[in-house]
XYZ file of C-alpha atoms in Angstrom:
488
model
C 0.000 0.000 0.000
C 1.491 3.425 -1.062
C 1.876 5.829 1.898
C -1.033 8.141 -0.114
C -3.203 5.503 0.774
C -1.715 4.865 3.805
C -2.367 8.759 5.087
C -6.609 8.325 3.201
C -7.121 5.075 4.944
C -5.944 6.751 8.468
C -7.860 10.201 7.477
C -10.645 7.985 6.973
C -10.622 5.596 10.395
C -9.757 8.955 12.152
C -12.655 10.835 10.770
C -15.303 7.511 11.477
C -13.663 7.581 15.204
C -14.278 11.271 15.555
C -18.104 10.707 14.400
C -17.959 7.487 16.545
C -17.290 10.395 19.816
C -19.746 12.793 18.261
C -22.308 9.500 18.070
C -21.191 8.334 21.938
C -21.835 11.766 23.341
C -25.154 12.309 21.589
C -26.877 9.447 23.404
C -27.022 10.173 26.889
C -28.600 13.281 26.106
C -31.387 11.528 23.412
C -34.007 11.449 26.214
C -32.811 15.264 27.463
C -33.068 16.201 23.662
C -36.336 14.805 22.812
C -37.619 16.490 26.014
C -37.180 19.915 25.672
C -38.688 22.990 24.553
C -42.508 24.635 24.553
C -45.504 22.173 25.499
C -48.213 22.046 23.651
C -51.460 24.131 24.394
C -49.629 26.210 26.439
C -46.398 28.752 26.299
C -44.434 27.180 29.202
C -40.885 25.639 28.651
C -39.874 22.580 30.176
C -36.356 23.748 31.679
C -38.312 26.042 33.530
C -40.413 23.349 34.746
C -37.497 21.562 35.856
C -35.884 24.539 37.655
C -39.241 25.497 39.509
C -39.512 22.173 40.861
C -35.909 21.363 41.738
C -35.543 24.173 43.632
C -38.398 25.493 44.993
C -41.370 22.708 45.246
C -40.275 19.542 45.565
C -38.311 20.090 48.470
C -41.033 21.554 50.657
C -44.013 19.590 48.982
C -41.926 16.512 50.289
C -42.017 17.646 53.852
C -45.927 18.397 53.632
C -46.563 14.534 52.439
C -44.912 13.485 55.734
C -47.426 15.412 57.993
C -49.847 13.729 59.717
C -52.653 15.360 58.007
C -51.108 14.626 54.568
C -49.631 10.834 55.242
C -53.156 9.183 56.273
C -55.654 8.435 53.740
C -59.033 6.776 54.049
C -59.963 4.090 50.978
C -61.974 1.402 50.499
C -60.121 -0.658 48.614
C -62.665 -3.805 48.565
C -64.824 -2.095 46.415
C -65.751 -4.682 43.358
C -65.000 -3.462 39.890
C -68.239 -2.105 38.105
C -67.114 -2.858 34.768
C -66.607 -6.818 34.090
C -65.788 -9.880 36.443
C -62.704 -9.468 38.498
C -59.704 -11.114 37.685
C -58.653 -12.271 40.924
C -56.529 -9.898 43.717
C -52.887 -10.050 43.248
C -51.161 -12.371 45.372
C -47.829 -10.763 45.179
C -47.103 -9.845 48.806
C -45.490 -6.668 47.490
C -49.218 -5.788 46.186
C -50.590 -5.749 49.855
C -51.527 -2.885 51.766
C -50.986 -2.509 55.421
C -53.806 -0.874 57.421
C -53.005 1.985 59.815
C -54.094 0.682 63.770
C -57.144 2.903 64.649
C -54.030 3.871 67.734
C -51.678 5.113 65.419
C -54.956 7.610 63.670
C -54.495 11.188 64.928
C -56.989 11.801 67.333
C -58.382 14.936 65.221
C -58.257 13.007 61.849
C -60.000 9.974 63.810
C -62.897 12.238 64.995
C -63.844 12.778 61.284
C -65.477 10.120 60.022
C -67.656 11.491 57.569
C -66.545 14.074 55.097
C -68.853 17.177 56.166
C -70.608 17.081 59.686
C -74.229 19.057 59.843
C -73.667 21.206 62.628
C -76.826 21.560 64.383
C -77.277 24.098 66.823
C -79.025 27.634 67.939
C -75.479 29.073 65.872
C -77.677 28.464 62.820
C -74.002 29.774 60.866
C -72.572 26.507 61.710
C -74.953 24.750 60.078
C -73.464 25.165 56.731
C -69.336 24.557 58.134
C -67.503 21.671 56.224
C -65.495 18.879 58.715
C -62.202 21.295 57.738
C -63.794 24.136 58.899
C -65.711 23.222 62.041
C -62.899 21.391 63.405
C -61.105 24.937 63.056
C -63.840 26.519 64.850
C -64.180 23.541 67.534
C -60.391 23.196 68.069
C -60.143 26.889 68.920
C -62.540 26.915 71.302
C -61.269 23.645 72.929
C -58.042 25.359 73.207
C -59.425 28.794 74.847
C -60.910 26.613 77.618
C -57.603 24.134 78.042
C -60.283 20.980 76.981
C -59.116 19.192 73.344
C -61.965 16.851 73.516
C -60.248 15.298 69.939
C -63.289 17.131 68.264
C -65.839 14.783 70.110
C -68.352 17.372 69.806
C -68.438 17.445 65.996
C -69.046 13.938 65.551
C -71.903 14.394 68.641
C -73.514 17.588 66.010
C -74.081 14.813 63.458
C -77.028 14.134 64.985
C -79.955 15.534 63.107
C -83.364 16.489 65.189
C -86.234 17.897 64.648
C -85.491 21.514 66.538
C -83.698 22.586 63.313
C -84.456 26.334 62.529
C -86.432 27.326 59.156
C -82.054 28.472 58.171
C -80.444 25.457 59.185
C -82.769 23.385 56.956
C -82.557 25.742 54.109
C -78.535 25.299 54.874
C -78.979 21.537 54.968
C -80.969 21.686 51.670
C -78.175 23.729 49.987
C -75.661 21.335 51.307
C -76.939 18.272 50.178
C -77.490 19.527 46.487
C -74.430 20.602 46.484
C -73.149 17.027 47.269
C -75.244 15.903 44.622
C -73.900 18.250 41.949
C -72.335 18.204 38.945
C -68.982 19.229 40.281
C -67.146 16.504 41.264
C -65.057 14.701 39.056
C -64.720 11.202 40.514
C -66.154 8.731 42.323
C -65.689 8.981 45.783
C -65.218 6.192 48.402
C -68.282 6.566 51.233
C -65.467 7.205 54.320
C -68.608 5.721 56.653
C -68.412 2.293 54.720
C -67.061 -0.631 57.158
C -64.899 -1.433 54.358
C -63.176 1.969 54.010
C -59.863 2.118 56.323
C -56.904 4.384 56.792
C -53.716 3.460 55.574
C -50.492 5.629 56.311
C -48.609 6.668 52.731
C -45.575 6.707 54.064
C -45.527 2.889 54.543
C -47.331 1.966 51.793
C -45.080 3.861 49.314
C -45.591 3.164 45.545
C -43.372 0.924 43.604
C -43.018 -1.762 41.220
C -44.813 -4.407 42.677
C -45.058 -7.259 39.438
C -48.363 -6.533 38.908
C -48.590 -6.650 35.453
C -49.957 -9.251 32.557
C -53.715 -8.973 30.980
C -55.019 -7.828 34.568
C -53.316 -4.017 34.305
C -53.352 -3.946 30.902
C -57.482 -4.607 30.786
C -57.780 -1.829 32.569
C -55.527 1.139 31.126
C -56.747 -0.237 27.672
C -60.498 0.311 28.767
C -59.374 4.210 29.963
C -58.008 4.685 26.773
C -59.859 2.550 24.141
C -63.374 3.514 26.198
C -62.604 7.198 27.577
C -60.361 9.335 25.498
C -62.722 10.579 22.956
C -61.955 8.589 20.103
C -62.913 6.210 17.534
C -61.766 2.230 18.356
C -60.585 3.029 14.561
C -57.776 5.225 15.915
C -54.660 3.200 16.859
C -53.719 4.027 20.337
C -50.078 3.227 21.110
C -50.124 2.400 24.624
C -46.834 0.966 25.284
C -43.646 0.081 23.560
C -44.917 -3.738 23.876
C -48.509 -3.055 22.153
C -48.558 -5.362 18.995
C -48.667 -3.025 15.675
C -51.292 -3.236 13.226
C -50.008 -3.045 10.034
C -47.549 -0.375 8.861
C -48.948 2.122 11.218
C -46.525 3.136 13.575
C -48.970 5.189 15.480
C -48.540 8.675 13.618
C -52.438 8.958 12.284
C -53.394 8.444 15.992
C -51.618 12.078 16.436
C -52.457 13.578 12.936
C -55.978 12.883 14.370
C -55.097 14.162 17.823
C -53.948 17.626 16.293
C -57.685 18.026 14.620
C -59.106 17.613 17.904
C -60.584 20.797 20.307
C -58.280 21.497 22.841
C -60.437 19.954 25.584
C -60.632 16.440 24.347
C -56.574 16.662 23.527
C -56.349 18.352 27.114
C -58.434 15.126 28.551
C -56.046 12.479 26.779
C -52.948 14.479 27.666
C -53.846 14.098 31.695
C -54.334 10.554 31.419
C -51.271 10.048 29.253
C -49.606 12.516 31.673
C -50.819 10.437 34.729
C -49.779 6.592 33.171
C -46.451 8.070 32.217
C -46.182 9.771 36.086
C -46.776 5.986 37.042
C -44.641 4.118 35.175
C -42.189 6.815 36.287
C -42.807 5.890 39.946
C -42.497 2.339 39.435
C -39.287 2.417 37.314
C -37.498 4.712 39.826
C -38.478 2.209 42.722
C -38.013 -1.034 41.729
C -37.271 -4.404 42.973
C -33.780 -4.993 42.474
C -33.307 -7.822 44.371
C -34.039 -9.705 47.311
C -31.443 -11.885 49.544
C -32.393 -13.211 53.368
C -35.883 -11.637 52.889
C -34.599 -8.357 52.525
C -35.563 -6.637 49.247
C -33.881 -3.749 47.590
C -35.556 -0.963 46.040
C -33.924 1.633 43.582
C -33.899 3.031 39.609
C -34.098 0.670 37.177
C -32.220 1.713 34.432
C -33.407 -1.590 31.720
C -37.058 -0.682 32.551
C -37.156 3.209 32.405
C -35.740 3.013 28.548
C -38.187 -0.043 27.664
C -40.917 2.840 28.454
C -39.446 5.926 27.504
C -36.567 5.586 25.411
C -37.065 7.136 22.061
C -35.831 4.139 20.160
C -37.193 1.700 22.437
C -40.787 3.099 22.224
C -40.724 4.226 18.228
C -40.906 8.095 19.838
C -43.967 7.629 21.698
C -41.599 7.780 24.659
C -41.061 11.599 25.043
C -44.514 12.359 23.948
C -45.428 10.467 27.111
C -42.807 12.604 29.251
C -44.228 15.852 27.855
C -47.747 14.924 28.620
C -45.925 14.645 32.403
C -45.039 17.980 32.363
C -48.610 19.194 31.001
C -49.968 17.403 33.793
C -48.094 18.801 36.195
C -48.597 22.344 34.481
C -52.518 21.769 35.377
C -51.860 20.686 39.176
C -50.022 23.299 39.799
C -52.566 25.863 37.998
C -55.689 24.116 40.398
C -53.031 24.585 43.701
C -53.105 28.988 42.921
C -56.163 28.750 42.410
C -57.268 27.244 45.498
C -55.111 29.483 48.018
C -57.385 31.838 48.869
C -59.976 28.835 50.235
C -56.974 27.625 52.572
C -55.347 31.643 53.217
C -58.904 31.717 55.729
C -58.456 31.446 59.529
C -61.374 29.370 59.174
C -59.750 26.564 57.775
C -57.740 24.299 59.745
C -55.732 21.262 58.768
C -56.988 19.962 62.327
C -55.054 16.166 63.594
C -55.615 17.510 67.544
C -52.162 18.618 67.618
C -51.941 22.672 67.564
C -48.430 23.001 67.091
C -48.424 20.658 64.475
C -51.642 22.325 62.347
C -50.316 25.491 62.607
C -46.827 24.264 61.144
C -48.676 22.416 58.449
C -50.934 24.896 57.855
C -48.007 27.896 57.103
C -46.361 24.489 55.018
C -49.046 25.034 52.701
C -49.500 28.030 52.938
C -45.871 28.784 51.068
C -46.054 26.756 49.020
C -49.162 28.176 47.436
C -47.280 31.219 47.690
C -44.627 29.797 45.370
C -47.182 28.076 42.528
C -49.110 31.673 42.340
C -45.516 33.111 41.733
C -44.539 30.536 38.558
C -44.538 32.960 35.647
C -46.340 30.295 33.083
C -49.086 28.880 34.336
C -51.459 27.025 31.716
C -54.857 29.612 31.235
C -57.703 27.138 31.946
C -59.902 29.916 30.169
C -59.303 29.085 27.027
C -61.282 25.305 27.714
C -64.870 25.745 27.364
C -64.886 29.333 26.232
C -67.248 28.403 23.139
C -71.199 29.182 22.758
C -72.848 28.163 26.515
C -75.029 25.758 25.412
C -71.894 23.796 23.670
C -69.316 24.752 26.235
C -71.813 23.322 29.444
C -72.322 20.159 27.220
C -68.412 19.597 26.313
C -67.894 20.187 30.094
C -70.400 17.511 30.824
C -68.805 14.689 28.843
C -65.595 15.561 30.085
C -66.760 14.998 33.677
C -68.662 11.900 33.254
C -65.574 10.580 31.107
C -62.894 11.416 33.775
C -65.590 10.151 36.499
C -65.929 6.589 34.893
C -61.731 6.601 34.765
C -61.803 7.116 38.847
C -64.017 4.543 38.933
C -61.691 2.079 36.542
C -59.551 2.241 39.353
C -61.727 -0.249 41.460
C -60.872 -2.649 38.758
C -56.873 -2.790 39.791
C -55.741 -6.309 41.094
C -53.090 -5.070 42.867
C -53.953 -3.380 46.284
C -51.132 -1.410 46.618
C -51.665 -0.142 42.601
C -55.094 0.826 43.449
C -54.472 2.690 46.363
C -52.207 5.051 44.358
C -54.369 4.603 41.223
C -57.905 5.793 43.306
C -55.419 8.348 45.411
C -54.005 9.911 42.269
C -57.124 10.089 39.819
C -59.089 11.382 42.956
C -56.127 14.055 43.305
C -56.264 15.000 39.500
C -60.257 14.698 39.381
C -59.570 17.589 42.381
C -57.685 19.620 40.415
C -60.721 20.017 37.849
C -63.122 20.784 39.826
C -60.737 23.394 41.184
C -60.044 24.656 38.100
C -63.792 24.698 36.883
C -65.105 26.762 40.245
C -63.033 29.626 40.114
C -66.214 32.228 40.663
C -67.163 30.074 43.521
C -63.688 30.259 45.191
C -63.646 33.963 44.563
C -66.528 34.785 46.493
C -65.838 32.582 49.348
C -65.950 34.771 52.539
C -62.977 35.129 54.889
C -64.810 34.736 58.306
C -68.119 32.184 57.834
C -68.640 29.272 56.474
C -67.959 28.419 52.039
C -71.395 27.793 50.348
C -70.355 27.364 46.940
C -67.008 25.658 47.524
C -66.095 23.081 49.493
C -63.668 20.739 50.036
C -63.438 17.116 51.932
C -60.356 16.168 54.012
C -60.356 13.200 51.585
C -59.922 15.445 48.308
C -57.535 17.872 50.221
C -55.195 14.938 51.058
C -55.619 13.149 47.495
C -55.066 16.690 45.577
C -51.762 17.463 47.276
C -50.218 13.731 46.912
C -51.158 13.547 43.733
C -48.906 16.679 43.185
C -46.480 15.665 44.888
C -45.960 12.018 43.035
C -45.984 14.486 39.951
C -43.113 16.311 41.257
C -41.445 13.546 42.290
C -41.970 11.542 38.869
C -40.498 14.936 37.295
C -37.405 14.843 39.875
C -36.612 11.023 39.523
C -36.763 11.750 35.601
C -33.527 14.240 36.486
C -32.016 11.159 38.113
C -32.740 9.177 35.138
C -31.062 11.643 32.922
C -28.114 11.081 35.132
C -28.227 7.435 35.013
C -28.396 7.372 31.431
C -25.343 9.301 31.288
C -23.221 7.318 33.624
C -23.846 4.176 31.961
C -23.050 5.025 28.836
């Protein structure tokens, strides 16, 4: 070989092993890369997502989840599914949940166990207080007179009689249709129910428990096959392991997205949003292994790229991450919007320990402070803004589609998946009714009891774990970036 050739051949290998770097480096950012930018239906950049959270909410919406009000939540989790025979419970023990002890309930949380209490007295301006609320004004008065009585004398004003007042009746009236309205966006557990028990979040966390196989998949196929407002013609491709049909690699499912109004793509982008926030959750705290009966938990780097890895998933990976982040855009809208409902000294986050609601309370209280300060919130104005008569109908379907997804979730196997399934649609379904009873919330008054807004322990407790698995799915998605990096 001539040394011309020579000098071409070695110009050559070092030119491939220069584009062989450029190759090597370019990968550990493909999942930062194809998750960048503007969302969607909305002007808010994802770095700036990432930035807010990092350093200003997840840190302090951690701390809230390990409150006492925030960490126990009342289910019913032997509710049977509504929708077709059950499969059978899991029998994984990772899938069971552990009860809390009625000892380990705080006493204040305990004394609540029904989600509003008629207060029925000559005050005929208690008649119309919510549990949150009367506790407040129960608790204060305990404490003026040295006698915590653990909110005994709620549960003791449950007790309807026949001395009501021609105002607390009207006030009942108004309460009950108000219960019965068309606000609420999921199906919620009845708290009274023998079956419904408290469970503490902190040791029930959720994680990959091998629940999986035609059970799960039955049931996010019927939420998106049977709720996402479209045709069974549409190819939906649910996950990297969904068998194709034909040459369609799931593009006309989004070229007939796009031509949608922005509510129905706003509907399938929470749910997407919420099974991607999951699969986060379980990738990030898997089973590792298990030797002498102790079981390791931690990232699992294998499993996070068969769900989200560009290649891997034929790009329906980062579409799922974005829908994360739109999510988590419409969370955060519903928490500054609801401030000024907690900002009242009528409110209480009562347990029975003061020093511990008042920390709590001022908890929340900044970090509502620090969602009403993000610069690029999503404008839930735009949704439903058409002619009334359409707008009030479009609403409608929405609601009774989101409704019949919360109550999907009573067709999980897996205890411990349905827990976190019921806790986190409850939390989003929350959110939307937040979101949708802004006038209400603006007219609530600061010193006597809401009328047109109201809120359950139950939804307050779903609605702010539900964030915060959001920004925790966004933070362990950081750590994944890492990850990816290192093991390159």
């Amino acid at each position: 070989m001539s040394p011309g050739v020579r000098r071409a051949g070695a110009g050559q290998g070092a030119a491939t092993a220069v584009q062989l770097l450029i190759t090597l480096s370019f990968l550990p950012s493909v999942v930062e890369a194809q998750v960048t930018g503007v969302l969607d239906d909305c002007l808010c950049d994802i770095d700036s997502i990432d930035n807010f959270n990092t350093f200003k909410i997840f840190p302090k919406i951690k701390k809230l989840q390990e409150r006492d009000y925030f960490r126990y939540y009342k289910v019913n989790l032997k509710r049977p599914c509504p929708f077709w025979a059950e499969d059978g419970h899991c029998s994984i023990k990772d899938c069971h949940v552990e009860p809390c002890p009625e000892s380990k309930i705080p006493v204040g949380i305990k004394a609540g166990n029904s989600n509003k209490v008629f207060a029925i007295t000559n005050n005929d301006a208690l008649a119309s207080l919510s549990f949150v609320e009367l506790c407040t004004y129960y608790s204060k008065v305990a404490n003026n007179t040295k006698e915590l009585e653990d909110c005994e004398q709620a549960s003791k004003l449950g007790a309807i009689n026949s001395t009501l007042s021609n105002q607390s009746k009207e006030a009942f009236i108004d309460w009950a249709r108000y219960d019965d309205s068309q606000d609420h966006f999921c199906e919620l557990d009845d708290e009274r129910s023998p079956a419904a028990q408290y469970v503490d979040l902190l040791l029930n966390p959720e994680r990959y428990t091998g629940y999986k196989g035609s059970s799960a998949w039955r049931v996010w196929n019927s939420i998106y096959e049977e709720n996402c407002f479209k045709p069974r013609s549409v190819y939906r491709p649910l996950n990297p392991l969904a068998p194709s049909r034909g040459e369609d690699d799931g593009e006309s499912f989004y070229t007939w997205l796009e031509g949608l109004c922005l509510e129905k793509r706003v509907f399938y982008k929470l749910i997407s949003g919420l099974h991607a926030s999951i699969n986060l959750h379980l990738c990030a705290n898997y089973l590792l292994e298990e030797t002498w009966g102790k079981p390791s938990w931690g990232p699992n780097i294998k499993e996070f790229k068969r769900r989200f890895d560009p290649v891997e998933t034929k790009g329906e990976g980062p579409r799922r991450l974005k829908n994360l982040y739109f999510l988590y855009l419409i969370e955060l809208r519903a928490l500054s919007k609801v401030a000024p409902y907690f900002e009242r000294s009528i409110v209480d986050l009562y347990t029975g320990n003061v020093q511990e609601d008042a920390d709590t309370k001022t908890l929340l209280l900044n970090i509502f402070q620090d969602t009403k300060s993000f610069p690029m919130h999503f404008d839930e104005k735009s949704m439903f803004a058409g002619d009334k008569k359409g707008a009030k109908s479009l609403k409608e379907e929405f609601r009774l589609h989101f409704k019949n997804i919360s109550r999907i979730m009573d067709c999980v196997g897996c205890d411990k998946c349905r827990l976190w399934g019921k806790l986190q649609t409850q939390g989003l379904g929350t959110a939307l009714k937040i979101l949708f009873s802004e006038k209400e919330i603006q007219k609530l008054p600061e010193n006597s009891p809401s009328k047109g807004f109201q809120l359950t322990r139950q939804e307050i407790v779903a609605l702010l774990n539900a964030f915060g698995r959001l920004s925790t799915s966004i933070r362990e998605l950081q750590n994944f970036k890492v990850l990816l990096q290192h093991s390159r």
